[in-house]
Amino acid sequence: MSAKTSPEAPLPVRSVLQMVAQWIGKLGTVWVEGQITELTARGGTVFMTLRDPVANVSARVTCARNVYESSLPRPVDGARVVVHVKADFWVNRGSFAFTAMEIRPVGVGELLARLERLRQVLAAEGLFNNDRKRRLPFLPGTVGLICGRDSAAERDVLENARRRWPAVRFKVEQVAVQGGLAVAEVTDALHRLDADREVDVIIVARGGGSLEDLLPFSDESLVRAVAACRTPVVSAIGHEQDSPLLDLVADLRASTPTDAAKKVVPDVGEQLALVHQLRDRGRRVMGGWLERELAWVHSVRSRPSLADPVREIERRAEQVDQLRDRARRVLDHSLHRSSDGLEHLRARLVALSPAATLERGYAIVQKPSGEVVRKAAELTEGEALTVRFPDDRVGVEVTGL
C-alpha cells in the first residue's frame, strides 16, 4: 500500500514508522541461516549478530536465555546456525531486529551434504573438467598471492619461492580468509590480480582449519570467479586432507602453501644442474658426431684415388694402352684372315675361270650372238664365227662342211 503524501500534506514520523512496522509484521516467522558474531548475554536475554556467510550483510537477533540454552550444542561465536525468527520493528526507536524462537546449529554432515550438492551442480556445468585447466608458466615473472594478513601461509610461500628462485616477484593481497568477509575480499583480490597484466599466476593460500573455517573457499560465487579468471590459479588451502571446491576448479591444486611455492617457482639449483647436464650431453653428442665425420674424411682421403690421383691416372692410361694394343692385334688378325680368304677365293676363281683353260692351249668358238659352239653340226656353210684366245680373238668363216 502506498500513502499519498505531498510537501503540503506530509505524514508524521510515527505514522510512517507504524506503516513500516505493519509491512514487516506481514512477514511472519521465517527460518534464516547465518553465522553468529558478537554473542553476549545480559540477564535473561541473549544478544547476537547474525551475519550472512557470503555477503557483508548482518542483522541483530535477540532471544530468551532459555531458547539459547535449549540449543545443543550451544552456539558460540563463528558458529553456523539456522534460526526460526520473527521480524520486529520498534516504532519508538525506529530499529529493526529478529526475535529468535528456536536455534539449530548447522552440523558438519549437513554442511558436507550442501557442499556435495553444489559440487555436483558445478561439475555438471563442466567447471571441474581437466580440458579447461591451463598450464602454469615455467618461470613466472610476477606471482600474485592472496592470503591472510600476516599469516604463516604468506611466509611459507614467500620464503620457499625466494629460496628456490631469488629473483621472483610477488604482488600480495592480504584479505580475510575466514568469516563473513572472506568471500567478498578474496573475490575482489582475485579480480584485481587477474586484471594486472604483469601477474602470470595467482596463488590462493590459507593454512589449515575446521570445515567451517574453510567454507568461504567452497562458496559458489568464489568458485565461479576462479573459473572465469584469465590468469592460471593455484589453490593452496589447508592441509593435504582438506578439499574445498576451490581445489577442483583451480588450474592446479597444491597440498600446502609450501607445496604451492614449489610447484609455481622452479628451483634455480635444479635448473642449473639440468642445464649443465644438457650441455654435457650436447657436448658428448656433438663430439661423437665430429669424430665419426673426421673418421669418414680420413677414410675418404686414404683411398687411392685421393691419396695419389696421378697414380690412378697412370693406371687408367696403362689400361687404355693395353686396350688399344689389343684392339690393334685383333684388327690385324682379322685383316690377315680376310686377306688369306680373298687369296684362296681368287685362286679358286682362277682355277675355274675359262681363261685358265685357254691358257692351256684351248680356244672358244662363238657365234655372232655370243653363243658358244659346242658341236660342228650346229654350224652352217659360210657362217661367220669368232675364235677367242687367252689374249685376243679372230674372226673365221665356216667352209668344207
Coordinates of C-alpha atoms in Angstrom, one line a residue:
M1 CA 0.0 0.0 0.0
S2 CA 1.2 3.4 -0.9
A3 CA 0.4 6.5 1.2
K4 CA -0.5 9.7 -0.6
T5 CA 1.7 12.5 0.6
S6 CA 2.9 15.9 -0.6
P7 CA 5.0 18.7 0.8
E8 CA 1.8 20.3 1.9
A9 CA 0.4 17.2 3.4
P10 CA 3.3 15.2 4.9
L11 CA 2.9 12.2 7.3
P12 CA 4.3 12.4 10.8
V13 CA 7.2 10.1 11.7
R14 CA 5.1 8.0 13.9
S15 CA 2.7 7.2 11.1
V16 CA 5.5 6.2 8.7
L17 CA 7.1 4.0 11.3
Q18 CA 3.8 2.4 12.2
M19 CA 3.3 1.6 8.5
V20 CA 6.8 0.1 8.3
A21 CA 6.0 -2.0 11.4
Q22 CA 2.8 -3.2 9.7
W23 CA 4.7 -4.2 6.5
I24 CA 7.4 -6.0 8.5
G25 CA 4.7 -7.7 10.6
K26 CA 3.3 -9.3 7.5
L27 CA 6.5 -11.3 7.0
G28 CA 5.6 -13.6 9.9
T29 CA 8.1 -16.1 11.0
V30 CA 10.9 -17.4 8.8
W31 CA 13.9 -19.7 9.0
V32 CA 17.2 -17.9 8.3
E33 CA 20.8 -19.2 8.1
G34 CA 23.8 -17.3 9.1
Q35 CA 27.0 -17.1 11.2
I36 CA 26.8 -15.9 14.8
T37 CA 29.1 -13.0 15.8
E38 CA 29.1 -10.6 18.8
L39 CA 27.4 -13.0 21.1
T40 CA 26.6 -11.5 24.5
A41 CA 24.1 -12.3 27.3
R42 CA 22.5 -9.9 29.7
G43 CA 20.1 -11.1 32.3
G44 CA 17.5 -13.3 30.7
T45 CA 18.2 -12.2 27.1
V46 CA 20.9 -13.2 24.7
F47 CA 22.0 -10.7 22.0
M48 CA 23.9 -11.7 18.9
T49 CA 24.6 -10.6 15.3
L50 CA 23.6 -13.0 12.5
R51 CA 25.9 -12.4 9.6
D52 CA 25.3 -13.7 6.0
P53 CA 28.0 -16.3 5.2
V54 CA 28.7 -14.7 1.8
A55 CA 27.7 -11.1 1.6
N56 CA 28.6 -8.3 4.0
V57 CA 25.1 -8.2 5.5
S58 CA 24.1 -8.7 9.1
A59 CA 21.1 -8.3 11.4
R60 CA 20.6 -8.1 15.2
V61 CA 19.0 -11.0 16.9
T62 CA 17.6 -11.3 20.4
C63 CA 16.3 -14.4 22.1
A64 CA 15.4 -15.6 25.6
R65 CA 18.1 -17.3 27.5
N66 CA 16.1 -20.5 27.7
V67 CA 15.8 -20.6 23.9
Y68 CA 19.6 -20.1 23.6
E69 CA 20.4 -22.7 26.3
S70 CA 17.9 -25.3 24.8
S71 CA 20.0 -25.5 21.6
L72 CA 22.6 -28.2 21.9
P73 CA 25.4 -27.8 21.4
R74 CA 25.1 -24.2 22.5
P75 CA 26.1 -21.8 19.6
V76 CA 29.3 -19.9 20.0
D77 CA 30.9 -17.0 18.1
G78 CA 31.6 -18.1 14.5
A79 CA 29.1 -21.0 14.5
R80 CA 26.8 -21.6 11.5
V81 CA 23.2 -21.8 12.7
V82 CA 19.6 -22.0 11.3
V83 CA 17.3 -19.7 13.3
H84 CA 13.5 -19.6 13.4
V85 CA 12.9 -15.9 13.8
K86 CA 10.2 -13.3 13.8
A87 CA 11.0 -9.8 12.4
D88 CA 10.3 -7.0 14.8
F89 CA 10.3 -3.3 14.3
W90 CA 10.3 -1.0 17.3
V91 CA 8.4 2.2 16.3
N92 CA 9.6 4.2 19.2
R93 CA 13.3 3.7 18.3
G94 CA 12.9 3.1 14.5
S95 CA 15.1 0.0 14.9
F96 CA 14.8 -3.5 13.4
A97 CA 15.8 -6.9 14.8
F98 CA 14.9 -10.5 14.8
T99 CA 13.5 -12.3 17.7
A100 CA 14.7 -15.9 17.8
M101 CA 12.2 -18.6 18.8
E102 CA 14.5 -21.6 18.0
I103 CA 18.2 -22.1 17.2
R104 CA 19.6 -25.1 15.4
P105 CA 23.3 -25.5 14.8
V106 CA 24.2 -26.5 11.3
G107 CA 26.1 -29.8 11.7
V108 CA 29.1 -30.9 9.7
G109 CA 27.1 -33.6 8.0
E110 CA 24.6 -31.0 6.7
L111 CA 27.4 -28.8 5.5
L112 CA 29.0 -31.7 3.7
A113 CA 25.7 -32.6 2.0
R114 CA 25.3 -29.0 0.8
L115 CA 28.8 -28.9 -0.5
E116 CA 28.3 -32.2 -2.3
R117 CA 25.1 -30.9 -4.0
L118 CA 27.0 -27.8 -5.1
R119 CA 29.9 -29.8 -6.3
Q120 CA 27.6 -31.9 -8.5
V121 CA 25.9 -28.8 -10.0
L122 CA 29.3 -27.2 -10.8
A123 CA 30.7 -30.5 -12.2
A124 CA 27.7 -30.8 -14.5
E125 CA 28.4 -27.4 -15.8
G126 CA 32.0 -28.5 -16.7
L127 CA 33.8 -26.2 -14.3
F128 CA 36.0 -29.0 -13.0
N129 CA 36.9 -30.5 -16.4
N130 CA 40.6 -31.1 -16.9
D131 CA 40.5 -29.8 -20.5
R132 CA 39.7 -26.3 -19.3
K133 CA 42.7 -26.2 -16.9
R134 CA 45.7 -24.2 -18.1
R135 CA 49.4 -25.0 -17.8
L136 CA 51.4 -22.8 -15.4
P137 CA 54.2 -20.7 -16.9
F138 CA 57.6 -22.3 -16.5
L139 CA 59.1 -19.2 -14.9
P140 CA 56.6 -16.6 -13.8
G141 CA 57.8 -13.0 -13.8
T142 CA 55.3 -11.9 -11.1
V143 CA 53.3 -14.2 -8.8
G144 CA 50.0 -12.9 -7.3
L145 CA 49.4 -14.2 -3.8
I146 CA 46.1 -14.0 -1.9
C147 CA 46.4 -14.8 1.8
G148 CA 45.5 -13.8 5.3
R149 CA 47.0 -10.8 7.0
D150 CA 50.4 -11.6 8.5
S151 CA 49.7 -15.3 8.0
A152 CA 52.0 -18.3 8.2
A153 CA 50.8 -19.2 4.7
E154 CA 52.2 -16.0 3.3
R155 CA 55.6 -16.5 4.9
D156 CA 55.7 -20.1 3.7
V157 CA 55.0 -19.2 0.1
L158 CA 57.4 -16.2 0.0
E159 CA 60.3 -17.8 1.8
N160 CA 60.2 -21.1 -0.2
A161 CA 59.7 -19.3 -3.5
R162 CA 62.6 -16.9 -3.0
R163 CA 64.8 -19.7 -1.7
R164 CA 64.1 -21.6 -5.0
W165 CA 64.4 -18.5 -7.3
P166 CA 65.6 -15.3 -5.6
A167 CA 64.6 -13.1 -8.5
V168 CA 60.9 -14.0 -8.4
R169 CA 58.5 -11.0 -7.7
F170 CA 55.2 -11.1 -5.7
K171 CA 52.1 -9.0 -5.5
V172 CA 50.5 -9.8 -2.2
E173 CA 46.8 -9.2 -1.5
Q174 CA 46.1 -9.6 2.2
V175 CA 42.5 -10.4 2.9
A176 CA 40.2 -12.1 5.4
V177 CA 40.4 -15.9 4.8
Q178 CA 37.5 -16.9 7.1
G179 CA 34.3 -15.4 8.3
G180 CA 31.6 -13.4 6.6
L181 CA 34.0 -11.0 4.8
A182 CA 36.3 -13.7 3.3
V183 CA 34.4 -14.4 0.1
A184 CA 34.0 -10.8 -0.9
E185 CA 37.6 -9.9 -0.1
V186 CA 39.1 -12.9 -1.8
T187 CA 37.0 -12.4 -4.9
D188 CA 37.9 -8.7 -5.1
A189 CA 41.6 -9.5 -4.7
L190 CA 41.3 -12.2 -7.4
H191 CA 39.7 -9.7 -9.8
R192 CA 42.5 -7.1 -9.1
L193 CA 45.3 -9.6 -9.7
D194 CA 43.6 -11.1 -12.8
A195 CA 43.3 -7.6 -14.3
D196 CA 47.0 -7.0 -13.7
R197 CA 48.9 -7.9 -16.9
E198 CA 52.2 -8.3 -15.0
V199 CA 50.8 -11.2 -12.9
D200 CA 51.5 -14.6 -14.6
V201 CA 50.0 -16.9 -12.0
I202 CA 47.8 -16.4 -8.9
I203 CA 48.1 -18.4 -5.6
V204 CA 45.2 -18.5 -3.1
A205 CA 46.8 -19.7 0.1
R206 CA 45.5 -20.4 3.6
G207 CA 46.6 -22.6 6.5
G208 CA 44.6 -25.4 7.9
G209 CA 41.3 -25.1 9.8
S210 CA 38.0 -26.6 10.6
L211 CA 35.4 -27.3 7.9
E212 CA 33.6 -24.1 8.9
D213 CA 36.7 -22.0 8.6
L214 CA 37.3 -23.3 5.1
L215 CA 33.7 -22.8 3.9
P216 CA 34.4 -19.5 2.1
F217 CA 36.7 -21.4 -0.3
S218 CA 33.7 -23.6 -1.3
D219 CA 31.5 -20.6 -2.0
E220 CA 29.8 -20.8 -5.3
S221 CA 30.5 -17.2 -6.3
L222 CA 34.2 -17.6 -5.5
V223 CA 34.4 -20.8 -7.4
R224 CA 32.8 -19.2 -10.5
A225 CA 35.1 -16.2 -10.2
V226 CA 38.2 -18.5 -10.3
A227 CA 36.7 -20.4 -13.3
A228 CA 36.4 -17.1 -15.1
C229 CA 39.9 -15.9 -14.5
R230 CA 42.3 -15.3 -17.4
T231 CA 45.3 -16.0 -15.3
P232 CA 46.1 -19.5 -14.1
V233 CA 45.1 -20.1 -10.4
V234 CA 46.8 -22.3 -7.9
S235 CA 44.8 -23.4 -4.8
A236 CA 46.8 -24.0 -1.6
I237 CA 44.0 -24.2 1.0
G238 CA 44.5 -26.0 4.3
H239 CA 46.5 -29.3 4.5
E240 CA 46.6 -32.5 2.4
Q241 CA 43.3 -33.8 3.8
D242 CA 41.4 -30.5 3.2
S243 CA 39.4 -30.4 -0.1
P244 CA 37.4 -27.2 -0.7
L245 CA 35.7 -26.8 -4.0
L246 CA 38.4 -24.2 -4.9
D247 CA 40.8 -27.1 -5.3
L248 CA 38.6 -28.6 -8.0
V249 CA 38.2 -25.5 -10.1
A250 CA 41.7 -24.2 -9.8
D251 CA 44.2 -24.9 -12.6
L252 CA 46.5 -26.7 -10.1
R253 CA 46.0 -27.9 -6.6
A254 CA 48.8 -27.7 -4.0
S255 CA 48.6 -29.7 -0.8
T256 CA 50.0 -26.8 1.3
P257 CA 51.2 -23.3 0.8
T258 CA 54.8 -24.6 0.8
D259 CA 53.9 -27.1 -1.9
A260 CA 52.4 -24.2 -4.0
A261 CA 55.7 -22.3 -3.9
K262 CA 57.5 -25.4 -5.1
K263 CA 55.0 -26.0 -8.0
V264 CA 54.9 -22.4 -9.2
V265 CA 58.5 -21.4 -9.0
P266 CA 61.3 -23.7 -10.3
D267 CA 64.4 -24.4 -8.2
V268 CA 67.4 -22.4 -9.6
G269 CA 69.8 -25.1 -8.4
E270 CA 67.9 -27.9 -10.1
Q271 CA 67.6 -25.8 -13.3
L272 CA 71.3 -25.0 -13.4
A273 CA 72.2 -28.7 -12.8
L274 CA 69.8 -29.6 -15.6
V275 CA 71.5 -27.0 -17.9
H276 CA 74.9 -28.5 -17.1
Q277 CA 73.6 -32.0 -17.8
L278 CA 72.1 -31.0 -21.1
R279 CA 75.2 -29.0 -22.1
D280 CA 77.4 -32.0 -21.3
R281 CA 75.1 -34.3 -23.2
G282 CA 75.2 -32.0 -26.1
R283 CA 79.0 -31.8 -26.0
R284 CA 79.2 -35.6 -26.0
V285 CA 76.7 -35.9 -28.8
M286 CA 78.5 -33.3 -30.9
G287 CA 81.9 -34.7 -30.1
G288 CA 80.8 -38.2 -31.2
W289 CA 79.4 -36.8 -34.4
L290 CA 82.6 -34.9 -35.2
E291 CA 84.7 -37.9 -34.5
R292 CA 82.6 -40.0 -36.9
E293 CA 82.7 -37.4 -39.6
L294 CA 86.5 -37.0 -39.2
A295 CA 87.0 -40.7 -39.4
W296 CA 84.9 -40.7 -42.6
V297 CA 87.0 -37.9 -44.0
H298 CA 90.2 -39.7 -43.2
S299 CA 88.9 -42.9 -44.8
V300 CA 88.0 -41.0 -47.9
R301 CA 91.4 -39.2 -48.1
S302 CA 93.2 -42.6 -47.7
R303 CA 91.6 -44.0 -50.8
P304 CA 94.0 -44.4 -53.8
S305 CA 92.0 -42.0 -55.9
L306 CA 92.6 -39.2 -53.5
A307 CA 95.8 -40.3 -51.8
D308 CA 97.7 -40.5 -55.2
P309 CA 95.4 -39.2 -58.0
V310 CA 98.3 -39.2 -60.6
R311 CA 98.9 -42.9 -60.0
E312 CA 95.3 -43.6 -60.7
I313 CA 95.5 -41.6 -64.0
E314 CA 98.6 -43.6 -64.9
R315 CA 96.9 -46.8 -64.2
R316 CA 94.0 -45.8 -66.3
A317 CA 96.4 -44.7 -69.1
E318 CA 98.0 -48.2 -69.0
Q319 CA 94.6 -49.8 -69.3
V320 CA 93.9 -47.5 -72.3
D321 CA 97.2 -48.6 -73.9
Q322 CA 96.5 -52.2 -73.3
L323 CA 93.1 -52.0 -74.8
R324 CA 94.4 -50.1 -77.8
D325 CA 97.2 -52.7 -78.4
R326 CA 94.6 -55.5 -78.0
A327 CA 92.3 -53.8 -80.4
R328 CA 95.1 -53.4 -82.9
R329 CA 96.1 -57.0 -82.7
V330 CA 92.6 -58.2 -83.1
L331 CA 92.1 -55.9 -86.1
D332 CA 95.4 -57.1 -87.7
H333 CA 94.5 -60.7 -87.2
S334 CA 91.0 -60.1 -88.6
L335 CA 92.6 -58.3 -91.7
H336 CA 95.1 -61.1 -92.2
R337 CA 92.4 -63.7 -92.1
S338 CA 90.3 -61.8 -94.5
S339 CA 93.3 -61.3 -96.9
D340 CA 94.0 -65.1 -96.8
G341 CA 90.4 -65.8 -97.6
L342 CA 90.5 -63.4 -100.6
E343 CA 93.6 -65.1 -101.9
H344 CA 92.0 -68.5 -101.6
L345 CA 88.9 -67.3 -103.3
R346 CA 90.8 -65.7 -106.1
A347 CA 92.8 -68.9 -106.7
R348 CA 89.7 -70.9 -106.9
L349 CA 88.2 -68.4 -109.3
V350 CA 91.3 -68.5 -111.5
A351 CA 91.3 -72.3 -111.4
L352 CA 87.7 -72.4 -112.5
S353 CA 87.9 -69.5 -115.0
P354 CA 87.6 -70.3 -118.8
A355 CA 90.6 -68.1 -119.2
A356 CA 92.7 -70.6 -117.4
T357 CA 91.6 -73.3 -119.8
L358 CA 92.5 -71.1 -122.7
E359 CA 95.9 -70.6 -121.2
R360 CA 96.5 -74.3 -121.5
G361 CA 96.1 -74.0 -125.4
Y362 CA 92.4 -74.2 -125.8
A363 CA 90.2 -71.7 -127.8
I364 CA 86.5 -70.9 -127.6
V365 CA 84.4 -70.6 -130.8
Q366 CA 81.4 -68.3 -130.6
K367 CA 78.6 -67.3 -132.9
P368 CA 77.9 -63.7 -133.6
S369 CA 75.3 -63.8 -130.9
G370 CA 77.9 -64.9 -128.4
E371 CA 76.6 -68.4 -128.1
V372 CA 79.5 -71.0 -127.7
V373 CA 79.7 -73.6 -130.4
R374 CA 80.0 -77.0 -128.9
K375 CA 79.3 -79.2 -131.9
A376 CA 80.2 -78.9 -135.7
A377 CA 76.7 -79.9 -136.5
E378 CA 75.5 -76.6 -135.2
L379 CA 77.4 -74.7 -137.9
T380 CA 76.3 -73.8 -141.5
E381 CA 78.4 -73.3 -144.6
G382 CA 79.8 -69.7 -144.8
E383 CA 78.7 -68.8 -141.2
A384 CA 80.9 -66.2 -139.6
L385 CA 82.4 -67.2 -136.2
T386 CA 84.7 -65.8 -133.6
V387 CA 87.6 -67.7 -132.2
R388 CA 88.6 -66.5 -128.7
F389 CA 92.2 -67.0 -127.4
P390 CA 93.5 -66.0 -124.0
D391 CA 94.7 -62.6 -125.1
D392 CA 92.8 -61.9 -128.3
R393 CA 90.3 -63.2 -130.8
V394 CA 90.0 -63.7 -134.6
G395 CA 87.0 -64.0 -137.0
V396 CA 86.7 -67.0 -139.3
E397 CA 84.2 -68.4 -141.8
V398 CA 82.9 -71.9 -142.0
T399 CA 83.9 -73.9 -145.1
G400 CA 84.3 -77.5 -146.1
L401 CA 81.3 -79.0 -144.2

